[in-house]
Amino acid sequence: MERILIIGCAGQIGSELTLELRKIYGNSNVIATDIKPASNEIMEGGPFEILDVLDSNRLFGTVSRNKVTQIYHLAAILSGNAEKKPIASWNINMSSLLNVLELARELELKKVFWPSSIAVFGPTTPMINTPQFTVMEPNTVYGISKLAGERWLEYYYRKFNIDCRSIRYPGLISYKTEAGGGTTDYAVEIFYDAIRKGSYNCFLEKNTFLPMMFMPDAIRGTINLMEADSSKLTARAGYNLSGISFSPNELYMEIKKHMPDFKINYNPDYRQAIADSWPTSIDDSVARKDWGFTAQYDLAKMTEIMLKEIKKKAVT
Ligand code: NAD
Ligand code: SER
């Protein structure tokens, strides 16, 4: 029987992944943790603990007491916020991963999932259809920490046979929990402001294309990867995963089809330089070949669902 620990369950991904994993493995077998309270659905629907992942003794206690077999480690400081506090963010992103990997080694856990990001790429990477294996020279604190993290996953896999799995998520778009301080957050904020204010002040330029993905595709991809046959996995450090590539202007035009009076203006800030260093689209042929992933949502379908769901939240 699998016993799963989620670290960072209150965040944009954790708030949805925890619930999906509980459906598959049973509520009592998925122990949700975060440094802050999560939604009532998570805190009341199964085991929940306040846990700081940097506290390695406490983490060790929670894992051994609950007889955990797999960890999904989602806690991190994302790209935009990490630029404001570089050293603290590096410490959180790196020390937390090393705590989890060491624990996995000592307690011989079955699997570890830790998300990487498109931020591992940098200005010298081919930007269009970025390949799985390519030049990686990130120039952001977050990207440097994700690339280092990828190397550590590969190291623990080869040296200690820990079954580490990872996805280089694109920007994730969802309506359940607001985004956590990244550069792709504009593509979530825009929906809230469209509904609440009828206008959006965008922090990226109108023609900045970035790789994105609707959350249901990301959750399905994550679970598929964790269930895949270990012997088929050839990219232990992190799989490229492709969803939808679009610019703020394209997203604006798509929202306007539903809300003709919606207005946007562009005031790029420090996050523009981060976006400019990232790919515009991703080649995920290795993920397709190794474990058969294909995204199901396009821009039109995602926009329709986002508007419908955020409207519901606005009136409740
Ligand atoms: P988020 O910021 O929404 O959530 C992170 C969660 O971690 C928060 O609930 C936070 O309280 C928690 N946390 C922070 N410090 C902690 C600590 N010391 N101990 C315990 N919990 C702590 O982030 P997210 O968007 O859900 O991202 C999850 C992971 O996926 C991160 O590793 C992120 O880098 C990666 N990722 C996310 C995206 C995206 O678009 N959301 C894209 C690529 C990669
Ligand atoms: N969405 C994330 C960010 O912008 C990408 O990892 O930080």
mmCIF file of C-alpha atoms and ligand atoms in Angstrom:
data_model
loop_
_atom_site.group_PDB
_atom_site.id
_atom_site.type_symbol
_atom_site.label_atom_id
_atom_site.label_comp_id
_atom_site.label_asym_id
_atom_site.label_seq_id
_atom_site.Cartn_x
_atom_site.Cartn_y
_atom_site.Cartn_z
ATOM 1 C CA MET A 1 0.000 0.000 0.000
ATOM 2 C CA GLU A 2 1.304 3.468 -0.904
ATOM 3 C CA ARG A 3 1.488 6.200 1.747
ATOM 4 C CA ILE A 4 2.065 9.603 0.177
ATOM 5 C CA LEU A 5 3.417 12.808 1.719
ATOM 6 C CA ILE A 6 2.704 16.103 -0.035
ATOM 7 C CA ILE A 7 4.909 19.045 0.925
ATOM 8 C CA GLY A 8 3.398 22.386 -0.186
ATOM 9 C CA CYS A 9 -0.224 21.164 -0.387
ATOM 10 C CA ALA A 10 -1.683 24.670 -0.031
ATOM 11 C CA GLY A 11 -0.130 26.037 -3.225
ATOM 12 C CA GLN A 12 -1.371 26.343 -6.781
ATOM 13 C CA ILE A 13 -0.438 22.754 -7.721
ATOM 14 C CA GLY A 14 -0.682 21.109 -4.289
ATOM 15 C CA SER A 15 -4.254 22.267 -3.706
ATOM 16 C CA GLU A 16 -5.381 20.230 -6.747
ATOM 17 C CA LEU A 17 -2.843 17.389 -6.808
ATOM 18 C CA THR A 18 -3.574 16.445 -3.168
ATOM 19 C CA LEU A 19 -7.264 15.954 -3.922
ATOM 20 C CA GLU A 20 -6.557 13.872 -7.051
ATOM 21 C CA LEU A 21 -4.085 11.654 -5.198
ATOM 22 C CA ARG A 22 -6.595 11.145 -2.383
ATOM 23 C CA LYS A 23 -9.146 9.949 -4.972
ATOM 24 C CA ILE A 24 -6.644 7.366 -6.249
ATOM 25 C CA TYR A 25 -4.916 6.208 -3.053
ATOM 26 C CA GLY A 26 -7.615 6.897 -0.424
ATOM 27 C CA ASN A 27 -7.964 9.987 1.778
ATOM 28 C CA SER A 28 -6.134 8.529 4.766
ATOM 29 C CA ASN A 29 -3.095 7.505 2.674
ATOM 30 C CA VAL A 30 -2.262 11.007 1.452
ATOM 31 C CA ILE A 31 -0.728 13.162 4.196
ATOM 32 C CA ALA A 32 -0.928 16.816 3.231
ATOM 33 C CA THR A 33 1.560 19.317 4.711
ATOM 34 C CA ASP A 34 2.428 22.970 4.272
ATOM 35 C CA ILE A 35 3.984 25.774 6.271
ATOM 36 C CA LYS A 36 0.546 27.464 6.241
ATOM 37 C CA PRO A 37 -3.077 26.240 6.452
ATOM 38 C CA ALA A 38 -4.583 24.744 3.295
ATOM 39 C CA SER A 39 -8.186 24.753 2.025
ATOM 40 C CA ASN A 40 -10.820 23.227 4.329
ATOM 41 C CA GLU A 41 -11.321 20.493 1.729
ATOM 42 C CA ILE A 42 -7.685 19.425 2.204
ATOM 43 C CA MET A 43 -7.428 19.979 5.966
ATOM 44 C CA GLU A 44 -10.683 18.210 6.741
ATOM 45 C CA GLY A 45 -10.662 15.580 3.973
ATOM 46 C CA GLY A 46 -7.637 13.626 5.228
ATOM 47 C CA PRO A 47 -4.469 13.921 7.332
ATOM 48 C CA PHE A 48 -3.004 17.455 7.383
ATOM 49 C CA GLU A 49 -0.013 18.874 9.268
ATOM 50 C CA ILE A 50 1.685 22.235 9.446
ATOM 51 C CA LEU A 51 5.281 21.403 8.510
ATOM 52 C CA ASP A 52 8.293 23.504 7.543
ATOM 53 C CA VAL A 53 10.248 21.375 5.063
ATOM 54 C CA LEU A 54 13.467 23.051 6.246
ATOM 55 C CA ASP A 55 12.991 21.410 9.653
ATOM 56 C CA SER A 56 14.645 18.094 8.794
ATOM 57 C CA ASN A 57 13.987 16.494 12.228
ATOM 58 C CA ARG A 58 10.283 17.240 12.066
ATOM 59 C CA LEU A 59 10.156 16.057 8.448
ATOM 60 C CA PHE A 60 11.880 12.815 9.442
ATOM 61 C CA GLY A 61 9.340 12.311 12.267
ATOM 62 C CA THR A 62 6.338 12.926 9.995
ATOM 63 C CA VAL A 63 7.638 10.539 7.322
ATOM 64 C CA SER A 64 8.518 7.709 9.716
ATOM 65 C CA ARG A 65 5.420 8.074 11.919
ATOM 66 C CA ASN A 66 3.135 7.941 8.867
ATOM 67 C CA LYS A 67 5.097 5.118 7.166
ATOM 68 C CA VAL A 68 5.406 7.263 4.035
ATOM 69 C CA THR A 69 6.482 5.478 0.827
ATOM 70 C CA GLN A 70 6.418 8.387 -1.672
ATOM 71 C CA ILE A 71 7.001 12.148 -1.375
ATOM 72 C CA TYR A 72 5.705 14.903 -3.668
ATOM 73 C CA HIS A 73 7.837 17.904 -2.737
ATOM 74 C CA LEU A 74 6.131 21.030 -4.109
ATOM 75 C CA ALA A 75 7.381 23.762 -1.751
ATOM 76 C CA ALA A 76 9.505 26.423 -3.476
ATOM 77 C CA ILE A 77 9.934 30.149 -4.030
ATOM 78 C CA LEU A 78 8.930 30.892 -7.630
ATOM 79 C CA SER A 79 10.729 32.994 -10.229
ATOM 80 C CA GLY A 80 9.360 36.494 -9.554
ATOM 81 C CA ASN A 81 9.582 36.283 -5.761
ATOM 82 C CA ALA A 82 13.015 34.609 -5.867
ATOM 83 C CA GLU A 83 14.519 37.640 -7.643
ATOM 84 C CA LYS A 84 13.497 39.781 -4.640
ATOM 85 C CA LYS A 85 15.234 37.524 -2.067
ATOM 86 C CA PRO A 86 17.925 35.596 -3.932
ATOM 87 C CA ILE A 87 19.859 33.962 -1.092
ATOM 88 C CA ALA A 88 16.835 33.102 1.046
ATOM 89 C CA SER A 89 15.108 31.623 -2.025
ATOM 90 C CA TRP A 90 18.162 29.603 -2.999
ATOM 91 C CA ASN A 91 18.304 28.250 0.572
ATOM 92 C CA ILE A 92 14.644 27.276 0.604
ATOM 93 C CA ASN A 93 14.665 25.701 -2.879
ATOM 94 C CA MET A 94 17.922 23.787 -2.366
ATOM 95 C CA SER A 95 17.943 22.852 1.344
ATOM 96 C CA SER A 96 14.392 21.555 1.134
ATOM 97 C CA LEU A 97 15.226 19.285 -1.802
ATOM 98 C CA LEU A 98 18.375 17.964 -0.121
ATOM 99 C CA ASN A 99 16.381 17.289 3.085
ATOM 100 C CA VAL A 100 13.872 15.264 1.069
ATOM 101 C CA LEU A 101 16.489 13.345 -0.936
ATOM 102 C CA GLU A 102 18.531 12.479 2.163
ATOM 103 C CA LEU A 103 15.409 11.286 3.916
ATOM 104 C CA ALA A 104 14.460 9.181 0.889
ATOM 105 C CA ARG A 105 17.923 7.594 1.016
ATOM 106 C CA GLU A 106 17.917 6.955 4.788
ATOM 107 C CA LEU A 107 14.370 5.592 4.930
ATOM 108 C CA GLU A 108 14.556 3.841 1.539
ATOM 109 C CA LEU A 109 11.426 5.525 0.175
ATOM 110 C CA LYS A 110 10.007 4.169 -3.079
ATOM 111 C CA LYS A 111 9.609 7.380 -5.110
ATOM 112 C CA VAL A 112 10.209 11.120 -4.973
ATOM 113 C CA PHE A 113 8.471 13.688 -7.196
ATOM 114 C CA TRP A 114 9.984 17.178 -7.359
ATOM 115 C CA PRO A 115 8.923 19.667 -10.026
ATOM 116 C CA SER A 116 11.419 21.399 -12.248
ATOM 117 C CA SER A 117 10.466 24.231 -14.595
ATOM 118 C CA ILE A 118 10.990 25.808 -18.018
ATOM 119 C CA ALA A 119 13.142 28.211 -15.950
ATOM 120 C CA VAL A 120 16.050 25.746 -16.240
ATOM 121 C CA PHE A 121 16.557 27.167 -19.728
ATOM 122 C CA GLY A 122 18.236 30.495 -20.385
ATOM 123 C CA PRO A 123 19.030 33.031 -23.091
ATOM 124 C CA THR A 124 21.461 30.698 -24.901
ATOM 125 C CA THR A 125 18.906 27.865 -25.178
ATOM 126 C CA PRO A 126 17.113 27.415 -28.527
ATOM 127 C CA MET A 127 13.821 29.242 -27.816
ATOM 128 C CA ILE A 128 11.454 27.568 -30.254
ATOM 129 C CA ASN A 129 10.508 23.927 -29.628
ATOM 130 C CA THR A 130 13.218 23.717 -26.987
ATOM 131 C CA PRO A 131 14.564 20.141 -26.999
ATOM 132 C CA GLN A 132 14.743 17.856 -23.945
ATOM 133 C CA PHE A 133 18.560 17.827 -23.966
ATOM 134 C CA THR A 134 20.056 21.194 -24.865
ATOM 135 C CA VAL A 135 22.115 24.168 -23.665
ATOM 136 C CA MET A 136 21.016 25.218 -20.160
ATOM 137 C CA GLU A 137 22.418 28.479 -18.805
ATOM 138 C CA PRO A 138 19.617 29.989 -16.668
ATOM 139 C CA ASN A 139 20.199 33.532 -15.410
ATOM 140 C CA THR A 140 17.539 33.736 -12.674
ATOM 141 C CA VAL A 141 17.860 32.613 -9.035
ATOM 142 C CA TYR A 142 14.867 30.329 -9.497
ATOM 143 C CA GLY A 143 16.229 28.844 -12.743
ATOM 144 C CA ILE A 144 19.656 28.236 -11.238
ATOM 145 C CA SER A 145 18.032 26.460 -8.265
ATOM 146 C CA LYS A 146 15.861 24.327 -10.572
ATOM 147 C CA LEU A 147 18.841 23.318 -12.727
ATOM 148 C CA ALA A 148 20.888 22.447 -9.623
ATOM 149 C CA GLY A 149 17.884 20.503 -8.310
ATOM 150 C CA GLU A 150 17.682 18.520 -11.549
ATOM 151 C CA ARG A 151 21.349 17.566 -11.197
ATOM 152 C CA TRP A 152 20.749 16.422 -7.593
ATOM 153 C CA LEU A 153 17.806 14.250 -8.662
ATOM 154 C CA GLU A 154 19.938 12.593 -11.305
ATOM 155 C CA TYR A 155 22.749 12.151 -8.751
ATOM 156 C CA TYR A 156 20.550 10.478 -6.136
ATOM 157 C CA TYR A 157 19.008 8.255 -8.809
ATOM 158 C CA ARG A 158 22.372 7.070 -10.159
ATOM 159 C CA LYS A 159 24.279 6.943 -6.871
ATOM 160 C CA PHE A 160 21.612 5.706 -4.415
ATOM 161 C CA ASN A 161 18.981 4.249 -6.734
ATOM 162 C CA ILE A 162 16.258 6.631 -5.450
ATOM 163 C CA ASP A 163 13.386 6.551 -7.963
ATOM 164 C CA CYS A 164 13.302 10.322 -8.613
ATOM 165 C CA ARG A 165 10.835 11.726 -11.142
ATOM 166 C CA SER A 166 10.332 15.282 -12.350
ATOM 167 C CA ILE A 167 8.581 17.490 -14.899
ATOM 168 C CA ARG A 168 9.760 20.838 -16.235
ATOM 169 C CA TYR A 169 6.321 22.390 -15.852
ATOM 170 C CA PRO A 170 5.448 25.273 -18.150
ATOM 171 C CA GLY A 171 3.445 28.172 -16.654
ATOM 172 C CA LEU A 172 0.399 26.605 -15.034
ATOM 173 C CA ILE A 173 -3.054 28.129 -15.316
ATOM 174 C CA SER A 174 -5.776 27.253 -12.822
ATOM 175 C CA TYR A 175 -8.803 28.697 -11.030
ATOM 176 C CA LYS A 176 -8.832 26.866 -7.659
ATOM 177 C CA THR A 177 -5.829 28.589 -6.041
ATOM 178 C CA GLU A 178 -4.181 31.795 -7.199
ATOM 179 C CA ALA A 179 -0.619 31.604 -8.558
ATOM 180 C CA GLY A 180 2.352 31.809 -6.184
ATOM 181 C CA GLY A 181 4.722 34.566 -7.373
ATOM 182 C CA GLY A 182 5.967 33.446 -10.788
ATOM 183 C CA THR A 183 6.522 35.153 -14.120
ATOM 184 C CA THR A 184 3.701 33.258 -15.820
ATOM 185 C CA ASP A 185 1.202 34.435 -13.154
ATOM 186 C CA TYR A 186 -0.150 37.093 -15.539
ATOM 187 C CA ALA A 187 -2.021 34.315 -17.351
ATOM 188 C CA VAL A 188 -3.957 33.568 -14.134
ATOM 189 C CA GLU A 189 -4.340 37.150 -12.834
ATOM 190 C CA ILE A 190 -5.792 38.330 -16.152
ATOM 191 C CA PHE A 191 -8.904 36.167 -15.657
ATOM 192 C CA TYR A 192 -9.560 37.486 -12.135
ATOM 193 C CA ASP A 193 -9.115 41.108 -13.219
ATOM 194 C CA ALA A 194 -11.240 40.587 -16.348
ATOM 195 C CA ILE A 195 -14.104 39.497 -14.114
ATOM 196 C CA ARG A 196 -13.539 41.772 -11.109
ATOM 197 C CA LYS A 197 -12.506 44.976 -12.913
ATOM 198 C CA GLY A 198 -13.098 44.547 -16.660
ATOM 199 C CA SER A 199 -9.468 45.500 -17.322
ATOM 200 C CA TYR A 200 -5.947 44.175 -16.729
ATOM 201 C CA ASN A 201 -2.593 45.876 -16.271
ATOM 202 C CA CYS A 202 -0.151 43.314 -17.691
ATOM 203 C CA PHE A 203 3.413 43.070 -16.354
ATOM 204 C CA LEU A 204 4.701 41.461 -19.575
ATOM 205 C CA GLU A 205 4.819 42.919 -23.097
ATOM 206 C CA LYS A 206 1.978 42.020 -25.448
ATOM 207 C CA ASN A 207 4.004 39.724 -27.746
ATOM 208 C CA THR A 208 5.876 37.714 -25.105
ATOM 209 C CA PHE A 209 5.224 34.082 -25.996
ATOM 210 C CA LEU A 210 5.694 31.520 -23.196
ATOM 211 C CA PRO A 211 4.928 27.806 -22.784
ATOM 212 C CA MET A 212 1.814 27.313 -20.638
ATOM 213 C CA MET A 213 -0.479 24.482 -19.553
ATOM 214 C CA PHE A 214 -3.964 24.180 -18.051
ATOM 215 C CA MET A 215 -3.837 22.570 -14.586
ATOM 216 C CA PRO A 216 -5.882 19.422 -15.399
ATOM 217 C CA ASP A 217 -3.260 18.477 -18.010
ATOM 218 C CA ALA A 218 -0.437 19.096 -15.505
ATOM 219 C CA ILE A 219 -2.111 16.986 -12.800
ATOM 220 C CA ARG A 220 -2.808 14.131 -15.217
ATOM 221 C CA GLY A 221 0.764 14.340 -16.544
ATOM 222 C CA THR A 222 2.209 14.238 -13.017
ATOM 223 C CA ILE A 223 0.180 11.208 -11.992
ATOM 224 C CA ASN A 224 0.922 9.426 -15.300
ATOM 225 C CA LEU A 225 4.645 10.008 -14.838
ATOM 226 C CA MET A 226 4.556 8.710 -11.251
ATOM 227 C CA GLU A 227 2.709 5.587 -12.384
ATOM 228 C CA ALA A 228 4.964 4.969 -15.415
ATOM 229 C CA ASP A 229 7.218 1.920 -15.634
ATOM 230 C CA SER A 230 10.543 2.972 -14.103
ATOM 231 C CA SER A 231 12.594 1.086 -16.700
ATOM 232 C CA LYS A 232 11.073 3.245 -19.492
ATOM 233 C CA LEU A 233 12.162 6.600 -17.987
ATOM 234 C CA THR A 234 15.171 8.133 -19.731
ATOM 235 C CA ALA A 235 15.042 11.720 -18.372
ATOM 236 C CA ARG A 236 15.407 11.398 -14.603
ATOM 237 C CA ALA A 237 16.268 15.045 -14.024
ATOM 238 C CA GLY A 238 13.034 16.463 -15.509
ATOM 239 C CA TYR A 239 10.810 15.902 -18.532
ATOM 240 C CA ASN A 240 9.894 18.669 -20.968
ATOM 241 C CA LEU A 241 6.096 18.890 -21.162
ATOM 242 C CA SER A 242 4.251 20.934 -23.740
ATOM 243 C CA GLY A 243 0.767 22.399 -23.463
ATOM 244 C CA ILE A 244 -0.182 25.698 -25.104
ATOM 245 C CA SER A 245 2.145 28.485 -26.229
ATOM 246 C CA PHE A 246 0.628 31.993 -26.342
ATOM 247 C CA SER A 247 1.321 35.678 -25.707
ATOM 248 C CA PRO A 248 -0.572 38.162 -23.470
ATOM 249 C CA ASN A 249 -2.120 39.633 -26.623
ATOM 250 C CA GLU A 250 -3.412 36.252 -27.805
ATOM 251 C CA LEU A 251 -4.879 35.522 -24.380
ATOM 252 C CA TYR A 252 -6.450 38.990 -24.284
ATOM 253 C CA MET A 253 -8.054 38.448 -27.716
ATOM 254 C CA GLU A 254 -9.402 35.064 -26.578
ATOM 255 C CA ILE A 255 -10.957 36.569 -23.415
ATOM 256 C CA LYS A 256 -12.427 39.413 -25.512
ATOM 257 C CA LYS A 257 -14.427 36.846 -27.505
ATOM 258 C CA HIS A 258 -16.375 36.247 -24.260
ATOM 259 C CA MET A 259 -16.124 39.796 -22.835
ATOM 260 C CA PRO A 260 -16.037 42.297 -25.735
ATOM 261 C CA ASP A 261 -15.519 45.317 -23.405
ATOM 262 C CA PHE A 262 -12.453 43.847 -21.670
ATOM 263 C CA LYS A 263 -9.445 46.213 -21.767
ATOM 264 C CA ILE A 264 -5.717 45.589 -21.299
ATOM 265 C CA ASN A 265 -2.667 47.810 -20.943
ATOM 266 C CA TYR A 266 0.979 46.823 -20.791
ATOM 267 C CA ASN A 267 3.439 47.953 -18.121
ATOM 268 C CA PRO A 268 6.323 45.472 -18.252
ATOM 269 C CA ASP A 269 8.314 45.203 -15.000
ATOM 270 C CA TYR A 270 11.359 43.183 -13.831
ATOM 271 C CA ARG A 271 9.611 39.946 -14.835
ATOM 272 C CA GLN A 272 9.913 40.859 -18.540
ATOM 273 C CA ALA A 273 13.650 40.044 -18.450
ATOM 274 C CA ILE A 274 12.864 36.674 -16.863
ATOM 275 C CA ALA A 275 10.261 35.872 -19.534
ATOM 276 C CA ASP A 276 12.656 36.967 -22.294
ATOM 277 C CA SER A 277 15.209 34.406 -21.084
ATOM 278 C CA TRP A 278 12.749 31.487 -21.292
ATOM 279 C CA PRO A 279 11.634 29.386 -24.290
ATOM 280 C CA THR A 280 8.570 30.309 -26.311
ATOM 281 C CA SER A 281 7.572 26.678 -26.951
ATOM 282 C CA ILE A 282 8.699 23.231 -25.802
ATOM 283 C CA ASP A 283 9.399 19.925 -27.551
ATOM 284 C CA ASP A 284 8.074 17.120 -25.350
ATOM 285 C CA SER A 285 8.686 14.204 -27.716
ATOM 286 C CA VAL A 286 10.757 12.354 -25.074
ATOM 287 C CA ALA A 287 7.857 12.430 -22.562
ATOM 288 C CA ARG A 288 5.488 11.248 -25.302
ATOM 289 C CA LYS A 289 7.787 8.368 -26.172
ATOM 290 C CA ASP A 290 8.681 7.315 -22.596
ATOM 291 C CA TRP A 291 5.291 7.552 -20.882
ATOM 292 C CA GLY A 292 2.804 8.669 -23.491
ATOM 293 C CA PHE A 293 1.781 12.194 -22.416
ATOM 294 C CA THR A 294 -0.409 14.435 -24.629
ATOM 295 C CA ALA A 295 -2.016 17.683 -23.456
ATOM 296 C CA GLN A 296 -5.770 17.941 -24.026
ATOM 297 C CA TYR A 297 -6.585 21.618 -23.517
ATOM 298 C CA ASP A 298 -6.052 24.388 -26.079
ATOM 299 C CA LEU A 299 -6.320 28.156 -25.508
ATOM 300 C CA ALA A 300 -10.021 28.373 -26.413
ATOM 301 C CA LYS A 301 -11.125 25.489 -24.190
ATOM 302 C CA MET A 302 -9.006 26.653 -21.248
ATOM 303 C CA THR A 303 -10.255 30.268 -21.505
ATOM 304 C CA GLU A 304 -13.878 29.175 -21.548
ATOM 305 C CA ILE A 305 -13.437 27.065 -18.393
ATOM 306 C CA MET A 306 -11.345 29.689 -16.555
ATOM 307 C CA LEU A 307 -13.949 32.413 -17.141
ATOM 308 C CA LYS A 308 -16.837 30.182 -16.153
ATOM 309 C CA GLU A 309 -15.186 28.975 -12.926
ATOM 310 C CA ILE A 310 -13.824 32.358 -11.813
ATOM 311 C CA LYS A 311 -17.230 33.958 -12.415
ATOM 312 C CA LYS A 312 -18.712 31.331 -10.073
ATOM 313 C CA LYS A 313 -16.101 32.211 -7.412
ATOM 314 C CA ALA A 314 -16.790 35.930 -7.825
ATOM 315 C CA VAL A 315 -20.465 35.532 -6.974
ATOM 316 C CA THR A 316 -19.984 33.123 -4.045
HETATM 317 P P1 NAD B 1 3.008 27.871 -4.777
HETATM 318 O O1 NAD B 1 3.885 29.007 -4.387
HETATM 319 O O2 NAD B 1 1.621 28.153 -5.179
HETATM 320 O O3 NAD B 1 2.958 26.817 -3.586
HETATM 321 C C1 NAD B 1 4.096 26.453 -2.860
HETATM 322 C C2 NAD B 1 3.632 26.017 -1.487
HETATM 323 O O4 NAD B 1 4.792 25.695 -0.724
HETATM 324 C C3 NAD B 1 2.887 27.129 -0.726
HETATM 325 O O5 NAD B 1 1.641 26.655 -0.264
HETATM 326 C C4 NAD B 1 3.816 27.469 0.419
HETATM 327 O O6 NAD B 1 3.147 27.817 1.623
HETATM 328 C C5 NAD B 1 4.603 26.177 0.578
HETATM 329 N N1 NAD B 1 5.885 26.405 1.243
HETATM 330 C C6 NAD B 1 6.756 27.423 1.038
HETATM 331 N N2 NAD B 1 7.805 27.308 1.881
HETATM 332 C C7 NAD B 1 7.591 26.184 2.604
HETATM 333 C C8 NAD B 1 8.309 25.537 3.646
HETATM 334 N N3 NAD B 1 9.472 26.033 4.098
HETATM 335 N N4 NAD B 1 7.810 24.386 4.156
HETATM 336 C C9 NAD B 1 6.643 23.888 3.714
HETATM 337 N N5 NAD B 1 5.901 24.469 2.744
HETATM 338 C C10 NAD B 1 6.375 25.605 2.204
HETATM 339 O O7 NAD B 1 3.791 27.052 -5.904
HETATM 340 P P2 NAD B 1 3.167 26.093 -7.008
HETATM 341 O O8 NAD B 1 2.843 26.921 -8.180
HETATM 342 O O9 NAD B 1 2.159 25.211 -6.415
HETATM 343 O O10 NAD B 1 4.476 25.276 -7.401
HETATM 344 C C11 NAD B 1 4.780 24.022 -6.812
HETATM 345 C C12 NAD B 1 6.097 23.532 -7.411
HETATM 346 O O11 NAD B 1 5.976 23.461 -8.834
HETATM 347 C C13 NAD B 1 7.295 24.437 -7.144
HETATM 348 O O12 NAD B 1 8.457 23.651 -7.019
HETATM 349 C C14 NAD B 1 7.387 25.266 -8.412
HETATM 350 O O13 NAD B 1 8.700 25.712 -8.632
HETATM 351 C C15 NAD B 1 6.985 24.240 -9.448
HETATM 352 N N6 NAD B 1 6.502 24.860 -10.679
HETATM 353 C C16 NAD B 1 5.331 25.571 -10.688
HETATM 354 C C17 NAD B 1 4.895 26.157 -11.863
HETATM 355 C C18 NAD B 1 3.627 26.958 -11.920
HETATM 356 O O14 NAD B 1 3.338 27.580 -12.959
HETATM 357 N N7 NAD B 1 2.820 26.975 -10.876
HETATM 358 C C19 NAD B 1 5.647 26.008 -13.035
HETATM 359 C C20 NAD B 1 6.846 25.301 -12.976
HETATM 360 C C21 NAD B 1 7.251 24.702 -11.791
HETATM 361 N N1 SER B 2 5.332 29.469 -13.422
HETATM 362 C C1 SER B 2 6.660 29.435 -12.911
HETATM 363 C C2 SER B 2 7.185 30.807 -12.694
HETATM 364 O O1 SER B 2 6.790 31.674 -13.441
HETATM 365 C C3 SER B 2 7.564 28.704 -13.876
HETATM 366 O O2 SER B 2 8.320 27.814 -13.155
HETATM 367 O O3 SER B 2 7.971 30.992 -11.821
#
